[in-house]
Short mmCIF file of C-alpha atoms in Angstrom, two decimals:
data_model
loop_
_atom_site.label_atom_id
_atom_site.label_comp_id
_atom_site.label_asym_id
_atom_site.label_seq_id
_atom_site.Cartn_x
_atom_site.Cartn_y
_atom_site.Cartn_z
CA UNK A 1394 23.43 -8.42 6.97
CA UNK A 1395 20.63 -10.50 5.66
CA UNK A 1396 18.01 -12.34 7.66
CA UNK A 1397 15.83 -14.79 5.83
CA UNK A 1398 12.90 -16.95 6.91
CA UNK A 1399 13.45 -16.57 10.60
CA UNK A 1400 10.53 -17.21 12.87
CA UNK A 1401 9.53 -16.16 16.32
CA UNK A 1402 12.66 -14.89 17.96
CA UNK A 1403 10.94 -11.72 19.03
CA UNK A 1404 11.57 -12.41 22.68
CA UNK A 1405 15.28 -12.96 22.21
CA UNK A 1406 16.00 -10.00 20.01
CA UNK A 1407 18.91 -10.06 17.64
CA UNK A 1408 21.36 -7.28 18.06
CA UNK A 1409 23.42 -5.76 15.26
CA UNK A 1410 26.09 -3.09 15.75
CA UNK A 1411 27.15 -0.67 13.05
CA UNK A 1412 26.54 -2.21 9.66
CA UNK A 1413 26.17 -1.07 6.10
CA UNK A 1414 22.85 -2.60 5.27
CA UNK A 1415 20.24 -4.81 6.93
CA UNK A 1416 17.56 -6.75 5.10
CA UNK A 1417 14.92 -8.75 6.92
CA UNK A 1418 13.17 -11.01 4.42
CA UNK A 1419 10.30 -13.51 4.92
CA UNK A 1420 10.52 -13.39 8.70
CA UNK A 1421 7.59 -13.94 11.04
CA UNK A 1422 7.36 -12.59 14.59
CA UNK A 1423 10.94 -11.43 14.35
CA UNK A 1424 12.68 -8.83 16.46
CA UNK A 1425 15.87 -6.93 15.78
CA UNK A 1426 17.72 -4.12 17.57
CA UNK A 1427 20.50 -2.32 15.74
CA UNK A 1428 22.70 0.64 16.39
CA UNK A 1429 23.66 2.29 13.12
CA UNK A 1430 22.91 1.47 9.54
CA UNK A 1431 24.99 3.34 6.99
CA UNK A 1432 22.85 2.70 3.92
CA UNK A 1433 19.40 1.21 4.33
CA UNK A 1434 17.30 -0.96 6.57
CA UNK A 1435 14.75 -3.06 4.73
CA UNK A 1436 11.84 -5.22 5.82
CA UNK A 1437 10.33 -7.33 3.01
CA UNK A 1438 7.74 -10.11 2.93
CA UNK A 1439 7.43 -10.16 6.70
CA UNK A 1440 4.71 -10.75 9.21
CA UNK A 1441 4.80 -9.10 12.60
CA UNK A 1442 8.31 -7.75 12.97
CA UNK A 1443 9.68 -5.46 15.66
CA UNK A 1444 12.59 -3.23 14.80
CA UNK A 1445 14.48 -0.88 17.05
CA UNK A 1446 17.02 1.60 15.79
CA UNK A 1447 19.26 2.93 18.56
CA UNK A 1448 21.50 5.02 16.32
CA UNK A 1449 20.99 6.37 12.84
CA UNK A 1450 19.42 4.97 9.69
CA UNK A 1451 18.94 7.24 6.68
CA UNK A 1452 16.45 5.02 4.85
CA UNK A 1453 13.98 2.49 6.17
CA UNK A 1454 11.79 0.60 3.74
CA UNK A 1455 8.86 -1.66 4.49
CA UNK A 1456 7.62 -3.73 1.57
CA UNK A 1457 4.92 -6.39 1.39
CA UNK A 1458 4.73 -6.67 5.15
CA UNK A 1459 1.80 -7.10 7.51
CA UNK A 1460 2.63 -5.78 10.95
CA UNK A 1461 5.73 -3.76 11.68
CA UNK A 1462 6.56 -1.98 14.93
CA UNK A 1463 9.39 0.41 14.33
CA UNK A 1464 11.10 2.04 17.32
CA UNK A 1465 13.12 5.10 16.44
CA UNK A 1466 15.27 7.25 18.67
CA UNK A 1467 15.97 10.97 18.49
CA UNK A 1468 18.87 10.52 16.06
CA UNK A 1469 16.93 8.40 13.60
CA UNK A 1470 13.77 10.52 13.60
CA UNK A 1471 14.85 12.12 10.33
CA UNK A 1472 14.84 8.78 8.51
CA UNK A 1473 12.86 8.57 5.32
CA UNK A 1474 10.49 5.65 5.68
CA UNK A 1475 9.02 4.19 2.51
CA UNK A 1476 6.21 1.69 2.49
CA UNK A 1477 4.60 -0.38 -0.24
CA UNK A 1478 1.96 -3.12 -0.10
CA UNK A 1479 2.11 -3.12 3.68
CA UNK A 1480 -0.31 -2.87 6.56
CA UNK A 1481 -0.38 -2.42 10.32
CA UNK A 1482 2.74 -0.29 10.52
CA UNK A 1483 3.45 1.70 13.66
CA UNK A 1484 6.36 3.98 14.35
CA UNK A 1485 7.21 4.61 17.97
CA UNK A 1486 9.17 7.72 18.76
CA UNK A 1487 10.47 8.92 22.12
CA UNK A 1488 8.29 11.53 23.71
CA UNK A 1489 9.62 15.05 24.16
CA UNK A 1490 7.81 15.62 27.41
CA UNK A 1491 7.78 12.41 29.39
CA UNK A 1492 11.28 11.07 29.15
CA UNK A 1493 11.52 7.46 28.07
CA UNK A 1494 7.92 7.05 27.03
CA UNK A 1495 7.06 6.06 23.48
CA UNK A 1496 4.53 7.81 21.34
CA UNK A 1497 2.92 5.59 18.74
CA UNK A 1498 2.25 6.88 15.24
CA UNK A 1499 0.37 4.57 12.88
CA UNK A 1500 1.46 4.86 9.25
CA UNK A 1501 -1.39 5.00 6.76
CA UNK A 1502 -2.07 1.78 4.89
CA UNK A 1503 -5.03 2.86 2.80
CA UNK A 1504 -5.09 5.65 0.25
CA UNK A 1505 -7.82 7.45 -1.61
CA UNK A 1506 -7.45 8.64 -5.18
CA UNK A 1507 -9.58 11.34 -6.78
CA UNK A 1508 -9.53 12.56 -10.34
CA UNK A 1509 -9.07 16.34 -10.41
CA UNK A 1510 -8.01 18.64 -13.24
CA UNK A 1511 -6.86 15.87 -15.53
CA UNK A 1512 -4.89 13.85 -12.99
CA UNK A 1513 -5.26 11.75 -9.89
CA UNK A 1514 -4.48 13.18 -6.48
CA UNK A 1515 -3.78 10.76 -3.68
CA UNK A 1516 -4.20 11.24 0.03
CA UNK A 1517 -3.85 8.83 2.92
CA UNK A 1518 -6.95 7.57 4.72
CA UNK A 1519 -6.60 8.20 8.41
CA UNK A 1520 -8.48 6.06 10.90
CA UNK A 1521 -7.00 7.66 13.96
CA UNK A 1522 -9.34 9.28 16.40
CA UNK A 1523 -6.67 11.74 17.46
CA UNK B 448 -22.67 -10.00 -7.25
CA UNK B 449 -19.71 -11.91 -6.02
CA UNK B 450 -16.96 -13.47 -8.08
CA UNK B 451 -14.59 -15.81 -6.32
CA UNK B 452 -11.49 -17.67 -7.47
CA UNK B 453 -12.09 -17.24 -11.16
CA UNK B 454 -9.16 -17.56 -13.46
CA UNK B 455 -8.29 -16.29 -16.88
CA UNK B 456 -11.52 -15.24 -18.45
CA UNK B 457 -10.04 -11.92 -19.44
CA UNK B 458 -10.64 -12.54 -23.11
CA UNK B 459 -14.29 -13.39 -22.63
CA UNK B 460 -15.22 -10.55 -20.33
CA UNK B 461 -18.11 -10.92 -17.99
CA UNK B 462 -20.77 -8.32 -18.31
CA UNK B 463 -22.89 -7.05 -15.45
CA UNK B 464 -25.76 -4.57 -15.85
CA UNK B 465 -27.01 -2.35 -13.05
CA UNK B 466 -26.28 -3.97 -9.72
CA UNK B 467 -26.00 -2.91 -6.12
CA UNK B 468 -22.56 -4.21 -5.36
CA UNK B 469 -19.80 -6.15 -7.10
CA UNK B 470 -16.95 -7.93 -5.34
CA UNK B 471 -14.18 -9.65 -7.23
CA UNK B 472 -12.24 -11.86 -4.81
CA UNK B 473 -9.17 -14.09 -5.40
CA UNK B 474 -9.44 -13.87 -9.18
CA UNK B 475 -6.48 -14.10 -11.54
CA UNK B 476 -6.39 -12.61 -15.02
CA UNK B 477 -10.04 -11.76 -14.75
CA UNK B 478 -11.99 -9.23 -16.78
CA UNK B 479 -15.31 -7.60 -16.02
CA UNK B 480 -17.36 -4.89 -17.68
CA UNK B 481 -20.26 -3.38 -15.81
CA UNK B 482 -22.72 -0.57 -16.36
CA UNK B 483 -23.78 0.88 -13.03
CA UNK B 484 -22.96 0.00 -9.48
CA UNK B 485 -25.18 1.60 -6.85
CA UNK B 486 -22.98 1.04 -3.81
CA UNK B 487 -19.42 -0.17 -4.27
CA UNK B 488 -17.17 -2.07 -6.60
CA UNK B 489 -14.45 -4.04 -4.85
CA UNK B 490 -11.39 -5.92 -6.03
CA UNK B 491 -9.70 -7.99 -3.29
CA UNK B 492 -6.89 -10.56 -3.30
CA UNK B 493 -6.60 -10.47 -7.08
CA UNK B 494 -3.84 -10.77 -9.61
CA UNK B 495 -4.07 -9.00 -12.93
CA UNK B 496 -7.69 -7.92 -13.26
CA UNK B 497 -9.24 -5.65 -15.86
CA UNK B 498 -12.31 -3.70 -14.93
CA UNK B 499 -14.40 -1.42 -17.09
CA UNK B 500 -17.12 0.80 -15.74
CA UNK B 501 -19.47 2.05 -18.44
CA UNK B 502 -21.86 3.88 -16.13
CA UNK B 503 -21.45 5.13 -12.60
CA UNK B 504 -19.75 3.75 -9.51
CA UNK B 505 -19.45 5.95 -6.42
CA UNK B 506 -16.79 3.88 -4.68
CA UNK B 507 -14.14 1.59 -6.10
CA UNK B 508 -11.79 -0.19 -3.75
CA UNK B 509 -8.69 -2.19 -4.58
CA UNK B 510 -7.28 -4.25 -1.75
CA UNK B 511 -4.36 -6.70 -1.64
CA UNK B 512 -4.18 -6.84 -5.42
CA UNK B 513 -1.24 -6.93 -7.80
CA UNK B 514 -2.18 -5.57 -11.18
CA UNK B 515 -5.44 -3.77 -11.83
CA UNK B 516 -6.40 -1.96 -15.02
CA UNK B 517 -9.42 0.18 -14.33
CA UNK B 518 -11.26 1.77 -17.26
CA UNK B 519 -13.51 4.62 -16.25
CA UNK B 520 -15.85 6.68 -18.41
CA UNK B 521 -16.84 10.31 -18.11
CA UNK B 522 -19.68 9.55 -15.70
CA UNK B 523 -17.56 7.52 -13.31
CA UNK B 524 -14.58 9.88 -13.23
CA UNK B 525 -15.78 11.26 -9.91
CA UNK B 526 -15.49 7.87 -8.21
CA UNK B 527 -13.50 7.71 -5.03
CA UNK B 528 -10.89 5.01 -5.51
CA UNK B 529 -9.30 3.56 -2.41
CA UNK B 530 -6.30 1.27 -2.47
CA UNK B 531 -4.52 -0.75 0.18
CA UNK B 532 -1.67 -3.26 -0.05
CA UNK B 533 -1.84 -3.14 -3.83
CA UNK B 534 0.55 -2.60 -6.71
CA UNK B 535 0.55 -2.00 -10.44
CA UNK B 536 -2.73 -0.14 -10.57
CA UNK B 537 -3.60 1.91 -13.62
CA UNK B 538 -6.69 3.97 -14.22
CA UNK B 539 -7.61 4.66 -17.83
CA UNK B 540 -9.81 7.63 -18.48
CA UNK B 541 -11.22 8.85 -21.79
CA UNK B 542 -9.26 11.69 -23.30
CA UNK B 543 -10.84 15.12 -23.61
CA UNK B 544 -9.14 15.94 -26.85
CA UNK B 545 -8.86 12.81 -28.95
CA UNK B 546 -12.24 11.18 -28.75
CA UNK B 547 -12.16 7.51 -27.81
CA UNK B 548 -8.54 7.38 -26.77
CA UNK B 549 -7.60 6.32 -23.27
CA UNK B 550 -5.20 8.19 -21.07
CA UNK B 551 -3.40 6.00 -18.56
CA UNK B 552 -2.82 7.23 -15.01
CA UNK B 553 -0.74 5.00 -12.75
CA UNK B 554 -1.83 5.07 -9.11
CA UNK B 555 1.01 5.33 -6.59
CA UNK B 556 1.95 2.11 -4.85
CA UNK B 557 4.81 3.35 -2.73
CA UNK B 558 4.66 6.05 -0.08
CA UNK B 559 7.23 7.99 1.85
CA UNK B 560 6.77 9.03 5.46
CA UNK B 561 8.67 11.83 7.18
CA UNK B 562 8.51 12.90 10.78
CA UNK B 563 7.76 16.61 10.98
CA UNK B 564 6.52 18.71 13.88
CA UNK B 565 5.59 15.78 16.05
CA UNK B 566 3.80 13.70 13.44
CA UNK B 567 4.33 11.76 10.26
CA UNK B 568 3.45 13.25 6.91
CA UNK B 569 2.93 10.90 4.02
CA UNK B 570 3.33 11.54 0.34
CA UNK B 571 3.14 9.20 -2.65
CA UNK B 572 6.34 8.28 -4.46
CA UNK B 573 5.93 8.97 -8.13
CA UNK B 574 8.00 7.08 -10.68
CA UNK B 575 6.35 8.59 -13.71
CA UNK B 576 8.55 10.45 -16.13
CA UNK B 577 5.66 12.70 -17.14
#
């Protein structure tokens, strides 16, 4: 499934069932809810997208995107999420304690590189007060 | 010093002496050589810039930039380099062994996030074959 240049349908979210692959490209204020993705879910060149995974997704990638709210469930918590050239990413995971509540985890968007022992070591810059 | 929307003067590199702050904004194929920066050197919204620091620079930041070649010297190796929303960044440092040669270190541009023990841990994705 491929979504391209869609704009502002966040309020009427698209729903996809079990599919092999989903790519959301050049979409603005876009929302999508899907059940299972067999291969990969990708967000590229987007602005303000909301994504909810209700089943499983092994790989989620966010590339060149400003603003991505990603809702995972307990089955998709093990997903490997890759990000590149992106900002304002939040992952919302269901809370263990209060059933049904979401806990928001911002993904780092800035990184610091230091030269040590002949190579660069990179660590994320955290702005969270937690 | 502030450079804005300059294009293709990479062959005739600009030279700056000791200054407080340098910002290179919205420049394409731009080259700059500077001696010392007291506060910070910044590259923002650029495309293919080459930067050489011949003295010291405590902080170097690269933001929303595709393509940055950064030449450091032995004095500026301790600089803290921050990057955000950027790709194709290389830092060239003088070699310890062969005098005058540059050793190229690519900075990571892609990151992988895993959920572990109630929070996300982030690590850079390395594509280098070294």
